[in-house]
mmCIF file of C-alpha atoms in Angstrom:
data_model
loop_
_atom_site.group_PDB
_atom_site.id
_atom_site.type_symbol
_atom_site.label_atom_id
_atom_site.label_comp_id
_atom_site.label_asym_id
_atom_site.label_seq_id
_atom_site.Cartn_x
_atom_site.Cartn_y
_atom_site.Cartn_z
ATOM 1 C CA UNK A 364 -3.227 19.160 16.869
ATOM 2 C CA UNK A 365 0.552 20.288 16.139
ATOM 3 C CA UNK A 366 1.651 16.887 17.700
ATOM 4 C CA UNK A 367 -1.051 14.995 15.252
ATOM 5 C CA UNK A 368 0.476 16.899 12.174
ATOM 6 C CA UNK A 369 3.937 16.470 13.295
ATOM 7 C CA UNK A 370 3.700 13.013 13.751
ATOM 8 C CA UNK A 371 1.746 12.499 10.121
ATOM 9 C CA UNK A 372 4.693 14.251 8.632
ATOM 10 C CA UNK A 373 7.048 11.719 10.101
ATOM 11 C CA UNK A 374 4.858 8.741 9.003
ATOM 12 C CA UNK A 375 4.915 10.287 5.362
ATOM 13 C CA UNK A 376 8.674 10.806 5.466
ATOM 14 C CA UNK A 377 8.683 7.018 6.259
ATOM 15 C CA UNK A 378 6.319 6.035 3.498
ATOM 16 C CA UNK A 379 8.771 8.393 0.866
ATOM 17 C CA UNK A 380 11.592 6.454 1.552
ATOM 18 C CA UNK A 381 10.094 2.895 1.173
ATOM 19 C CA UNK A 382 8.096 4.547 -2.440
ATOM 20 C CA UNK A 383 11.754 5.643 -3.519
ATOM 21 C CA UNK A 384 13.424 2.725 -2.965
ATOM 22 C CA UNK A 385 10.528 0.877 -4.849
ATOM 23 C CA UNK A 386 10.086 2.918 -7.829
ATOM 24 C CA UNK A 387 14.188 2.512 -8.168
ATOM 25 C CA UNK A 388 13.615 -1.262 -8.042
ATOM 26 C CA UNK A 389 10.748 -1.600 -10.425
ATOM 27 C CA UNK A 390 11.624 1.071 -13.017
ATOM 28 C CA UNK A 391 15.863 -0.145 -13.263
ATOM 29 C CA UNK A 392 15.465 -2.628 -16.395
ATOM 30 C CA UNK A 393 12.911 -0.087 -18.285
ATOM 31 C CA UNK A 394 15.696 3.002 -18.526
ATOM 32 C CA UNK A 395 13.302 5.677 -17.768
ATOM 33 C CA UNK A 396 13.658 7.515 -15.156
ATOM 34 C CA UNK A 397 10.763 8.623 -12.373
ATOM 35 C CA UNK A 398 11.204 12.517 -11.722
ATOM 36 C CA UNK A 399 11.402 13.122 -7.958
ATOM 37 C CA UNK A 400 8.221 15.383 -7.771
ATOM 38 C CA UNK A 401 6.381 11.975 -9.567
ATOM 39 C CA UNK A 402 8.252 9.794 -6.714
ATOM 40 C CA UNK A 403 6.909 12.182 -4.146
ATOM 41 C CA UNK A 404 3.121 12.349 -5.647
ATOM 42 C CA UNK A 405 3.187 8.362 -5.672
ATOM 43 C CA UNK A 406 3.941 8.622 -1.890
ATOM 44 C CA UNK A 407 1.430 11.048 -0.983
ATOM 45 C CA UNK A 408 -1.300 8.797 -3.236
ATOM 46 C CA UNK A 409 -0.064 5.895 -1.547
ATOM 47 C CA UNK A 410 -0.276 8.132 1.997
ATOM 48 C CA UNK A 411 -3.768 8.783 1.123
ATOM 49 C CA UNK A 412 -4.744 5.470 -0.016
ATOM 50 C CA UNK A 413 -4.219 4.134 3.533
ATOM 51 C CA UNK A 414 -6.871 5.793 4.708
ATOM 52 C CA UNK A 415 -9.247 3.810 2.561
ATOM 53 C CA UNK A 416 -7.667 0.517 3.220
ATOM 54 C CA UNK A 417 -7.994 1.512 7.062
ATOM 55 C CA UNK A 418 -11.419 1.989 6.849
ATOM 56 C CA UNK A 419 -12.752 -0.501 4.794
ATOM 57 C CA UNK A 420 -10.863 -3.032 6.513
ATOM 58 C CA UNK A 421 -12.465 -1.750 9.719
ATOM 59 C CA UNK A 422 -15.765 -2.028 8.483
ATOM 60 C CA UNK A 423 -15.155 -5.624 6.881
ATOM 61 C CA UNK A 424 -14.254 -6.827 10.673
ATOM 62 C CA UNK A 425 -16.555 -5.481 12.262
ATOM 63 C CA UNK A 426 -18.992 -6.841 9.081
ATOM 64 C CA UNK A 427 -17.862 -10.311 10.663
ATOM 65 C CA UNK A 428 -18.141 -9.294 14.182
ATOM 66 C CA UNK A 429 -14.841 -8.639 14.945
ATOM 67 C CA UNK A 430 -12.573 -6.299 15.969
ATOM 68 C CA UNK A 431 -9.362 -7.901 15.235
ATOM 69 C CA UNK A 432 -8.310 -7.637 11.475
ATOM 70 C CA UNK A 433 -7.363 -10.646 9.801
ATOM 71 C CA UNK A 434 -5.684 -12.590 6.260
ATOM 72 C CA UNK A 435 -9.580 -12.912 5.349
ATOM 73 C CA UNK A 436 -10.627 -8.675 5.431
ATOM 74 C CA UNK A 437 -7.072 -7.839 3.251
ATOM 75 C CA UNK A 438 -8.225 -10.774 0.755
ATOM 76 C CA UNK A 439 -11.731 -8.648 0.234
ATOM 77 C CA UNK A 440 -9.362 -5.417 0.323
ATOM 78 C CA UNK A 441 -7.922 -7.045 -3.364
ATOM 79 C CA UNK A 442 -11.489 -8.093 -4.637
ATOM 80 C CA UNK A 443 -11.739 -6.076 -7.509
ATOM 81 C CA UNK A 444 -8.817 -7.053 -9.882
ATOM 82 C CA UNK A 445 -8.614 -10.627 -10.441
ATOM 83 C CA UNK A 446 -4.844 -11.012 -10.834
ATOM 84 C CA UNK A 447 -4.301 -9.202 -7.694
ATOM 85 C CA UNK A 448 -6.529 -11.196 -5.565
ATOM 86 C CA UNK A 449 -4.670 -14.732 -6.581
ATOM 87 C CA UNK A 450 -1.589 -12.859 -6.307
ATOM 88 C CA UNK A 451 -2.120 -11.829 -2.652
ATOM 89 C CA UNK A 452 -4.351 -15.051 -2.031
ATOM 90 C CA UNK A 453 -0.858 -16.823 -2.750
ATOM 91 C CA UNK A 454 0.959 -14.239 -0.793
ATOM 92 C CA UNK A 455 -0.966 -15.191 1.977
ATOM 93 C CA UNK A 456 -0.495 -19.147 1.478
ATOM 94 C CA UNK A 457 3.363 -18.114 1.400
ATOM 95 C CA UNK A 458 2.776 -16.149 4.988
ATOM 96 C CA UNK A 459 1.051 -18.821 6.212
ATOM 97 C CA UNK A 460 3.542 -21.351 5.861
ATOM 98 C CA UNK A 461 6.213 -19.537 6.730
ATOM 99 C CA UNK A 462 4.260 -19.553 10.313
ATOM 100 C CA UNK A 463 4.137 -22.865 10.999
ATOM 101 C CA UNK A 464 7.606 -23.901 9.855
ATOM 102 C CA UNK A 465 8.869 -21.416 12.327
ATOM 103 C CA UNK B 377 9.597 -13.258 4.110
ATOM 104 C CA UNK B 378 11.911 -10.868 5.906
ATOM 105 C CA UNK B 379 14.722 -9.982 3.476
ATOM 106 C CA UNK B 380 13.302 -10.828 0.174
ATOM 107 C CA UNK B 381 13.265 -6.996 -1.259
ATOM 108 C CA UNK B 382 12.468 -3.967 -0.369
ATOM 109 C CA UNK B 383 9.152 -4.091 1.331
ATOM 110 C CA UNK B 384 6.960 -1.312 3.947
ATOM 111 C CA UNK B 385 7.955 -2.579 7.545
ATOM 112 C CA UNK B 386 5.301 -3.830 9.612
ATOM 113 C CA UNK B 387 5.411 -1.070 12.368
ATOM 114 C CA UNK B 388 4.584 1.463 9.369
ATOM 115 C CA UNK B 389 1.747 -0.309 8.000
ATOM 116 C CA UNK B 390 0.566 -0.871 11.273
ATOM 117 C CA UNK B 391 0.689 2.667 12.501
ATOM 118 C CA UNK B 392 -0.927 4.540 8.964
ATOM 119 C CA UNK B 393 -3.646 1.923 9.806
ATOM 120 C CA UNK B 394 -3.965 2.688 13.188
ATOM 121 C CA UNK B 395 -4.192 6.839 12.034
ATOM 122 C CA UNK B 396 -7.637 6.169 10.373
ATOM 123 C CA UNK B 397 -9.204 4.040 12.371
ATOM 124 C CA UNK B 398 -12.455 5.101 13.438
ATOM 125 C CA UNK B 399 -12.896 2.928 16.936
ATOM 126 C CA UNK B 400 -9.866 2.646 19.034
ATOM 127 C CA UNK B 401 -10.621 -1.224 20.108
ATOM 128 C CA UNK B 402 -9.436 -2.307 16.507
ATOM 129 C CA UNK B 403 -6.925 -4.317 15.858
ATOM 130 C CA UNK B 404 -4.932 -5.514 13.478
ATOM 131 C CA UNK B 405 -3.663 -9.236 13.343
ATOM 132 C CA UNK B 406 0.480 -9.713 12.301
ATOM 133 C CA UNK B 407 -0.260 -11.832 8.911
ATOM 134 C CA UNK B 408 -2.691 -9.148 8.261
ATOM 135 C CA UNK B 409 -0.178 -6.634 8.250
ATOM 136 C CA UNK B 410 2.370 -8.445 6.413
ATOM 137 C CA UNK B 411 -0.370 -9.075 3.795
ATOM 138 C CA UNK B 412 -1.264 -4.893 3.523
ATOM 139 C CA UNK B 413 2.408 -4.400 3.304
ATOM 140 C CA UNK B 414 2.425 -6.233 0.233
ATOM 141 C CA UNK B 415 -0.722 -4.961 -1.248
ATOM 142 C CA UNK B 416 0.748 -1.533 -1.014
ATOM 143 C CA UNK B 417 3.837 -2.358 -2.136
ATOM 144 C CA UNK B 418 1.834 -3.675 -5.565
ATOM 145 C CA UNK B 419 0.301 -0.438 -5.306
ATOM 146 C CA UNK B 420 3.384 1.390 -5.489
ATOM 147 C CA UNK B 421 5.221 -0.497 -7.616
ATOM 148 C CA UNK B 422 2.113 -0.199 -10.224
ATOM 149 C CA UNK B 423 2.003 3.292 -9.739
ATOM 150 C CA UNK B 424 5.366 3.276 -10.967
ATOM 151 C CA UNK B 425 5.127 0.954 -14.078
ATOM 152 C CA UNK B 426 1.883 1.908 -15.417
ATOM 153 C CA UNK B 427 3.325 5.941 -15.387
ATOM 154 C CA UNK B 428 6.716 4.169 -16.889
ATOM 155 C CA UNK B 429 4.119 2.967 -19.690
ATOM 156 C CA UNK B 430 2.830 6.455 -20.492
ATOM 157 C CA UNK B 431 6.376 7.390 -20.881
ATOM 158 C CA UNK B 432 7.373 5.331 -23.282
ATOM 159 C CA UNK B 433 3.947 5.879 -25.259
ATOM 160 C CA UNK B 434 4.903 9.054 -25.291
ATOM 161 C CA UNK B 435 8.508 8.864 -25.967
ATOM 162 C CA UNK B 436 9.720 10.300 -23.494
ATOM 163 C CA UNK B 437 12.640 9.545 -21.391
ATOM 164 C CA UNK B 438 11.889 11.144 -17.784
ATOM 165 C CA UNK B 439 8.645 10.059 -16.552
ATOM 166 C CA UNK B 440 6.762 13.159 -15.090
ATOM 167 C CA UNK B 441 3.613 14.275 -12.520
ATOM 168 C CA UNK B 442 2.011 14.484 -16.479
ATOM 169 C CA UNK B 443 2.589 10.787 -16.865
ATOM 170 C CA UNK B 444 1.329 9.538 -13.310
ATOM 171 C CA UNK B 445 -1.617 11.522 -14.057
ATOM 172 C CA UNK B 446 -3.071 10.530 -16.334
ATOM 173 C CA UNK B 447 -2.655 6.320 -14.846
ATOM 174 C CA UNK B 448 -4.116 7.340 -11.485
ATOM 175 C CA UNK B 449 -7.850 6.996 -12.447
ATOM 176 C CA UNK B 450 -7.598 3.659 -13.316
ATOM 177 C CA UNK B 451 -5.157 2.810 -11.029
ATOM 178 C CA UNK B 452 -7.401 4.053 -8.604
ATOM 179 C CA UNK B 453 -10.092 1.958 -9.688
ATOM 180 C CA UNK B 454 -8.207 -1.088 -9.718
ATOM 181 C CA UNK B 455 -7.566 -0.911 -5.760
#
């Protein structure tokens, strides 16, 4: 149980630093500034919010019959805004080539 | 894809996936997890601008918990 929360805490500590660096990069040209207590409540939303996309993405394999995740389950993940499903649909075109020119 | 930006690395995604899974045979293909990496990173990075927007609606100039607030519902609802 201590190793399980230990090991969470690490994980978030991770997802902090990538949610700094982020809000740093998208909020430089608008001159405000994020407070750190709002940088660290993004990162424990975004902590939480995993747990949602894990299951749901679960359940849409195993919808399908599989067990392997793929492209196809994250797609459904984005369903409900329009612009963000054609901007990951593209995203995924973009991964996709990038695979087979390597 | 590597080195465009600051992005969530794949072993990251791959392991706060892994943390809520609910049967231990899933997987998780690679383009799959490059693809989640990005959708959170449009999470984040809309958490951010959306509570930037507040901000300036409100005139202010340090954008607080107060600001990210009051976006969260919809962002919520949007992903």
């Amino acid at each position: 149980e201590q190793q399980r929360f230990s090991y969470q805490q690490r994980l978030k500590a991770a997802v902090h630093y990538t949610v700094g660096r982020l809000c740093a990069e998208a909020t430089q040209d608008s001159g405000v500034q994020l407070s750190k207590q709002t940088v660290a409540a993004i990162a424990e939303v975004t902590f939480r919010q995993c747990e949602n996309f894990a299951r749901d993405l679960e359940m849409f394999a195993r919808h399908a019959k599989r067990s392997t995740i793929n492209t196809e389950d994250v797609k459904l993940l984005a369903r409900r805004s329009n612009s963000l499903l054609k901007y990951i649909t593209e995203k995924n075109e973009e991964i996709a080539q990038f695979n087979t020119e390597r | 894809m590597e080195g465009t930006g600051t992005s969530f690395r794949k072993e990251l995604v791959s392991k706060l996936l892994h943390l809520h899974f609910k049967d231990d045979k899933t997987r998780v293909s690679g383009d799959a997890l490059l693809l989640t990496a990005e959708l959170l990173k449009v999470f984040v990075v809309e958490a951010a601008i959306r509570s930037v927007r507040q901000a300036q609606a409100e005139d202010l100039a340090c954008v607080d918990v107060d600001q990210l607030e009051k976006v969260l519902p919809q962002l919520l609802l949007d992903f």
